[in-house]
Short mmCIF file of C-alpha atoms in Angstrom, two decimals:
data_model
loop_
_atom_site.label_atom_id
_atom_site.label_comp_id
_atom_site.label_asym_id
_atom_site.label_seq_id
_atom_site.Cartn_x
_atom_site.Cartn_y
_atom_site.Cartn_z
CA UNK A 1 -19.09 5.65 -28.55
CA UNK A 2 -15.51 5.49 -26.56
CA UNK A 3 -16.73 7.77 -23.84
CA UNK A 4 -20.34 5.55 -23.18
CA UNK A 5 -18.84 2.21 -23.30
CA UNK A 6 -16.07 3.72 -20.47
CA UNK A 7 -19.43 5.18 -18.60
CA UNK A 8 -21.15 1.73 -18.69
CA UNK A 9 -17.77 0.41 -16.66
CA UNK A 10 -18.36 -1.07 -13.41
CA UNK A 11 -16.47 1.71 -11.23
CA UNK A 12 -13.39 0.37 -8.98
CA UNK A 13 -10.93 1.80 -6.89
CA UNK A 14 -7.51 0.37 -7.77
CA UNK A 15 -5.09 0.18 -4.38
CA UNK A 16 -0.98 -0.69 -4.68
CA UNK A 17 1.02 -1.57 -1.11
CA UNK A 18 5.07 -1.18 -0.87
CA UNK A 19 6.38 -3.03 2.15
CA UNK A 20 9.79 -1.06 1.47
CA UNK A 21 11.37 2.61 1.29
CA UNK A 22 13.82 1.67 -0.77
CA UNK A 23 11.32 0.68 -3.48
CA UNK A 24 9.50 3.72 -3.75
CA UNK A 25 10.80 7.15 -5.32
CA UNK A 26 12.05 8.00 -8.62
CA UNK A 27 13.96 4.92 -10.37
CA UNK A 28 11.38 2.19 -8.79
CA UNK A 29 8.76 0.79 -10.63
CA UNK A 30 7.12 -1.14 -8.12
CA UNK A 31 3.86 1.16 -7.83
CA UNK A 32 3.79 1.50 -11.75
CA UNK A 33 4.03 -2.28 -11.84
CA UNK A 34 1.03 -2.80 -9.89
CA UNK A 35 -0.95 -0.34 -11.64
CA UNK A 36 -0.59 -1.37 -14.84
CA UNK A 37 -1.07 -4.99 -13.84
CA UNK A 38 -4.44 -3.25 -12.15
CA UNK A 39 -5.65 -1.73 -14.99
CA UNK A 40 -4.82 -3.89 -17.39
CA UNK A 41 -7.03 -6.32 -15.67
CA UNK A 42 -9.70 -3.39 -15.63
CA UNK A 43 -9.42 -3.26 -19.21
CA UNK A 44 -10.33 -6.67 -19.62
CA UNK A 45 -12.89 -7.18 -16.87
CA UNK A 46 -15.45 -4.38 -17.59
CA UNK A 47 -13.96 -2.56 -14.51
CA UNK A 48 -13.26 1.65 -14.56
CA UNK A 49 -10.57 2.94 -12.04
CA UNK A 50 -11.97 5.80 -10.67
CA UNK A 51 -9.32 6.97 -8.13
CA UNK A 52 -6.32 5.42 -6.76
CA UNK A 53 -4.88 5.14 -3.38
CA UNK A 54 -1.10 3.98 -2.59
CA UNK A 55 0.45 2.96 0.98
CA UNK A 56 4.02 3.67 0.24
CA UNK A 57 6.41 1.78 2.74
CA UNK A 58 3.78 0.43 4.67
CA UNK A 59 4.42 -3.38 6.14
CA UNK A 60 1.34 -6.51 4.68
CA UNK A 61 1.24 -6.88 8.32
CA UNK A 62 -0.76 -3.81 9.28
CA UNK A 63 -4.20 -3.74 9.82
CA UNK A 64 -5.95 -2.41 7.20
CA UNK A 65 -7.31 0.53 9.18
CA UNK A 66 -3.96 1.92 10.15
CA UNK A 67 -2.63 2.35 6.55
CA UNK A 68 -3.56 5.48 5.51
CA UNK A 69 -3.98 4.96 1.62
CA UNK A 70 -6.00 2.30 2.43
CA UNK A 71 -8.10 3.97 4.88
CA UNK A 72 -8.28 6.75 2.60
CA UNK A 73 -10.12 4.31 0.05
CA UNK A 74 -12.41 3.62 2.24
CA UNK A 75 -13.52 7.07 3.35
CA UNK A 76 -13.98 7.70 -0.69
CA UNK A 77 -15.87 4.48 -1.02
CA UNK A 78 -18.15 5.58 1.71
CA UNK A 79 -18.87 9.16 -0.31
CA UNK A 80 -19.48 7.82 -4.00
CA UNK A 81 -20.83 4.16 -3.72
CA UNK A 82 -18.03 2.53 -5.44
CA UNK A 83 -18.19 -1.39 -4.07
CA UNK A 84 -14.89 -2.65 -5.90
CA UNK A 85 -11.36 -2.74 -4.77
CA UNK A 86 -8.62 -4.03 -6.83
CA UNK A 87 -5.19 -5.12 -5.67
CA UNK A 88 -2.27 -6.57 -7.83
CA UNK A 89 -2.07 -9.75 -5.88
CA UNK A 90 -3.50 -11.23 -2.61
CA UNK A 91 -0.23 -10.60 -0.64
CA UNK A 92 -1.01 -6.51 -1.56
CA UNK A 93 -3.64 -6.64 0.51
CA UNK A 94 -2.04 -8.59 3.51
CA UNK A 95 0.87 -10.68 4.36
CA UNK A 96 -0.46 -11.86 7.83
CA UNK A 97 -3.33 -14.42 7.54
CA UNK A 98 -5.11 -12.87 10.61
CA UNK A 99 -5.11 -9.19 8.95
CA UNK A 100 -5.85 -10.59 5.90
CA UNK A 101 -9.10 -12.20 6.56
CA UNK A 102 -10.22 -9.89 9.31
CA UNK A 103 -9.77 -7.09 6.43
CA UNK A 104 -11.91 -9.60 3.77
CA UNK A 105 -14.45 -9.89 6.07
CA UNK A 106 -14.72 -6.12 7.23
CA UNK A 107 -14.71 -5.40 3.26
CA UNK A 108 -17.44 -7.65 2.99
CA UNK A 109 -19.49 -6.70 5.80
CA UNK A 110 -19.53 -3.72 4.32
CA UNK A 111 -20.42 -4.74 0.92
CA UNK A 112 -17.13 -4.04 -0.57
CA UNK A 113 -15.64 -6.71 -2.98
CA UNK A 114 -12.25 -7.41 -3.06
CA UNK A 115 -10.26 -8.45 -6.34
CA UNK A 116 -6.50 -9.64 -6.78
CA UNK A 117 -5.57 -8.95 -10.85
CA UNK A 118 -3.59 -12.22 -10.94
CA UNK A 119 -6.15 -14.35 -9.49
CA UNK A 120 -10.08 -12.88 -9.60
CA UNK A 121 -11.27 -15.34 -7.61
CA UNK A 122 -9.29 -15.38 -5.15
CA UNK A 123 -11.67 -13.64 -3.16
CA UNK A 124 -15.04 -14.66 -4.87
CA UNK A 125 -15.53 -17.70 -3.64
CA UNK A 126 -16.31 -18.24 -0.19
CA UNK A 127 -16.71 -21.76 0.11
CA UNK A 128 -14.78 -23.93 2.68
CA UNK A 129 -12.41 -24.90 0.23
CA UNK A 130 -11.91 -21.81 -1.17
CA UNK A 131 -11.81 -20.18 2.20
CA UNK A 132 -9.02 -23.23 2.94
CA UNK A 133 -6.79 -22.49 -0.11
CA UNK A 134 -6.69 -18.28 0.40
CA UNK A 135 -5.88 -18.92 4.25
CA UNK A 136 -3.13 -21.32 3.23
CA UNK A 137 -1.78 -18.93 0.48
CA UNK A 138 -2.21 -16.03 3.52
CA UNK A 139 0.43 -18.22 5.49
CA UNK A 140 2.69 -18.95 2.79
CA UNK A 141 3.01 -15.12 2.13
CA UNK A 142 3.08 -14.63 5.66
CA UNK A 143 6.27 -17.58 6.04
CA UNK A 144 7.50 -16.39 2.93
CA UNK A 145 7.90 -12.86 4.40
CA UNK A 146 9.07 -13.88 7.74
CA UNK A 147 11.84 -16.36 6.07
CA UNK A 148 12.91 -13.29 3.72
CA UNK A 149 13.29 -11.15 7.15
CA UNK A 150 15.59 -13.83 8.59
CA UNK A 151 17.96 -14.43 5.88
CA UNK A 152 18.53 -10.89 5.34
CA UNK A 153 19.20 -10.83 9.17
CA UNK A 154 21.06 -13.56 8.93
CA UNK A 155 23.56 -12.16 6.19
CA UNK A 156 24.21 -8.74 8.65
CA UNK A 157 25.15 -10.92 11.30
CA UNK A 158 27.52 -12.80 9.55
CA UNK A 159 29.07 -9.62 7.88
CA UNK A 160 28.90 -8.11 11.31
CA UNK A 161 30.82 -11.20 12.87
CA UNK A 162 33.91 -10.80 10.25
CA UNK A 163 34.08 -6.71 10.90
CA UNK A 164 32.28 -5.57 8.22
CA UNK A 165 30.28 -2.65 9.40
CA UNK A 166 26.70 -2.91 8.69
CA UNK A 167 24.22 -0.43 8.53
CA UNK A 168 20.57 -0.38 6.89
CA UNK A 169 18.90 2.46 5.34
CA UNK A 170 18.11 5.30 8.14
CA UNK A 171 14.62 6.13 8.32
CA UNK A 172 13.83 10.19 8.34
CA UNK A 173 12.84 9.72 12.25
CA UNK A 174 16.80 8.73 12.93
CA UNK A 175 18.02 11.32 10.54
CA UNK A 176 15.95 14.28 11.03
CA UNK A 177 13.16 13.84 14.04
CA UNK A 178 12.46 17.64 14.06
CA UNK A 179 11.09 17.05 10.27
CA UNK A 180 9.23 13.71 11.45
CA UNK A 181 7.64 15.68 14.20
CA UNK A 182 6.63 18.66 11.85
CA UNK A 183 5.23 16.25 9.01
CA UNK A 184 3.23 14.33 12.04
CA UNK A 185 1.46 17.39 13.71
CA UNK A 186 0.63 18.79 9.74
CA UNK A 187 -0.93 15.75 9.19
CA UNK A 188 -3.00 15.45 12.53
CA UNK A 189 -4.73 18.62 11.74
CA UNK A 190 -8.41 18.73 10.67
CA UNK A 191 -9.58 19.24 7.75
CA UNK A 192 -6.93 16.87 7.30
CA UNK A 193 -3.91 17.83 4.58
CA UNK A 194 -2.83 15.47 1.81
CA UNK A 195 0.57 14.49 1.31
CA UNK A 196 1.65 17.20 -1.25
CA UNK A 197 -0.14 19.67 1.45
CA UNK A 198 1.95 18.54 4.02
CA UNK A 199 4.74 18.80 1.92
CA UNK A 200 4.61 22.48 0.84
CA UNK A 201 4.32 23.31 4.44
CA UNK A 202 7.44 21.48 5.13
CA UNK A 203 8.87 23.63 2.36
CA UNK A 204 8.08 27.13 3.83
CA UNK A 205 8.99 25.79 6.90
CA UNK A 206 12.54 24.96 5.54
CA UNK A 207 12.50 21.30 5.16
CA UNK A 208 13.57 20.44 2.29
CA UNK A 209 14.84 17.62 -0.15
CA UNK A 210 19.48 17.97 0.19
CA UNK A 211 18.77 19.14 -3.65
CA UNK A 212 16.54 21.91 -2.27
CA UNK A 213 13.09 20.86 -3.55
CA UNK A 214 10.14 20.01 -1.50
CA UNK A 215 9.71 16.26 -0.59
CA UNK A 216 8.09 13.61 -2.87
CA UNK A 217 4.03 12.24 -1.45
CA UNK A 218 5.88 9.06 -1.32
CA UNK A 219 8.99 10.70 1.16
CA UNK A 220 6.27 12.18 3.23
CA UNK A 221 4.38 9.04 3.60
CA UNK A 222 7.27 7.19 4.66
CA UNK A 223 8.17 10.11 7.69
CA UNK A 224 4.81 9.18 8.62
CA UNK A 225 4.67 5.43 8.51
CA UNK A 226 8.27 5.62 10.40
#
């Protein structure tokens, strides 16, 4: 009875966005958040995830045909008819207003609906009011970001100003470009290789995590978005 109430689900693809490195890996719960908050509104809604694509470290501000989790959704949406795409929040899909309706309305050119878990209708409706209020919540996110960006810029220059030597995360590009360079030309080849792919070949090529294991998907999706 389980298994044909789960068959009569609507099928949906569930999609999770991390602006930052430093929130991805072991320890962060970012992409768990968003799933659960994803399915648990797939629970209630009728909905059945049946894949899932992440775009680890990868900025709201990018179109949504350069990310390649996102891009990856759509090539599986064009193979098995799924027409559903569900995001934790609005600001998963975009935090620029422009790429954030010029995505909606490639998504629904296509016939693809697009859900946010914490508000549904967010982007039902497409009335001029409604179309108002989810372009004004675009540039809230969008000032939101941009005010976040400044403050924290703010901060290193004042640190920098008393002495205090200031230094952000270094990306893998800074740290290791031979690796970056490896992990690019792996994943330019056709048939293309997924992440774990990529990384194995990274492996026997002698690239390698400082605790000698092969990178995380997540670590070789950042050397890629970098």
């Amino acid at each position: 009875m389980l298994d044909q109430e789960k068959r009569q689900r609507k099928p949906a693809i569930g999609y999770t966005r991390t602006s930052s490195a430093a929130n991805i890996g072991e320890g962060k719960d970012s992409v768990a958040r968003q799933r659960k908050a994803i399915q648990d509104y797939a629970n209630r809604a009728g909905f059945r995830i049946v894949a899932w694509f992440d775009d680890p470290a990868v900025t709201g501000t990018d179109a949504i045909d350069c990310r390649p989790g996102f891009a990856a959704a759509l090539e599986k949406i064009a193979g098995n008819g799924v027409r559903t795409i569900i995001v934790e929040t609005a600001n998963r899909f975009a935090r620029d207003l422009m790429v954030q309706e010029m995505g909606y309305s490639r998504l629904r050119s296509e016939g693809i609906d697009l859900i946010a878990a914490d508000k549904p209708d967010s982007f039902a409706d497409d009335s001029p009011t409604a179309v108002m209020v989810r372009q004004i919540l675009g540039a809230v996110a969008q000032f939101d970001k941009a005010m976040t960006v400044a403050k924290l810029r703010g901060a290193r220059e004042r640190k920098r100003r008393t002495g205090v030597k200031v230094e952000g995360r270094r990306t893998y590009a800074e740290s290791n470009p031979e690796l970056v360079a490896l992990a690019r030309r792996l994943s330019d080849q056709r048939p293309r290789l997924s992440l774990r792919q990529i990384s194995a070949e990274l492996s026997t090529a002698g690239y390698k995590t400082p605790n000698g294991n092969p990178y995380s998907a997540s670590a070789v999706a950042s050397m890629l978005a970098n």
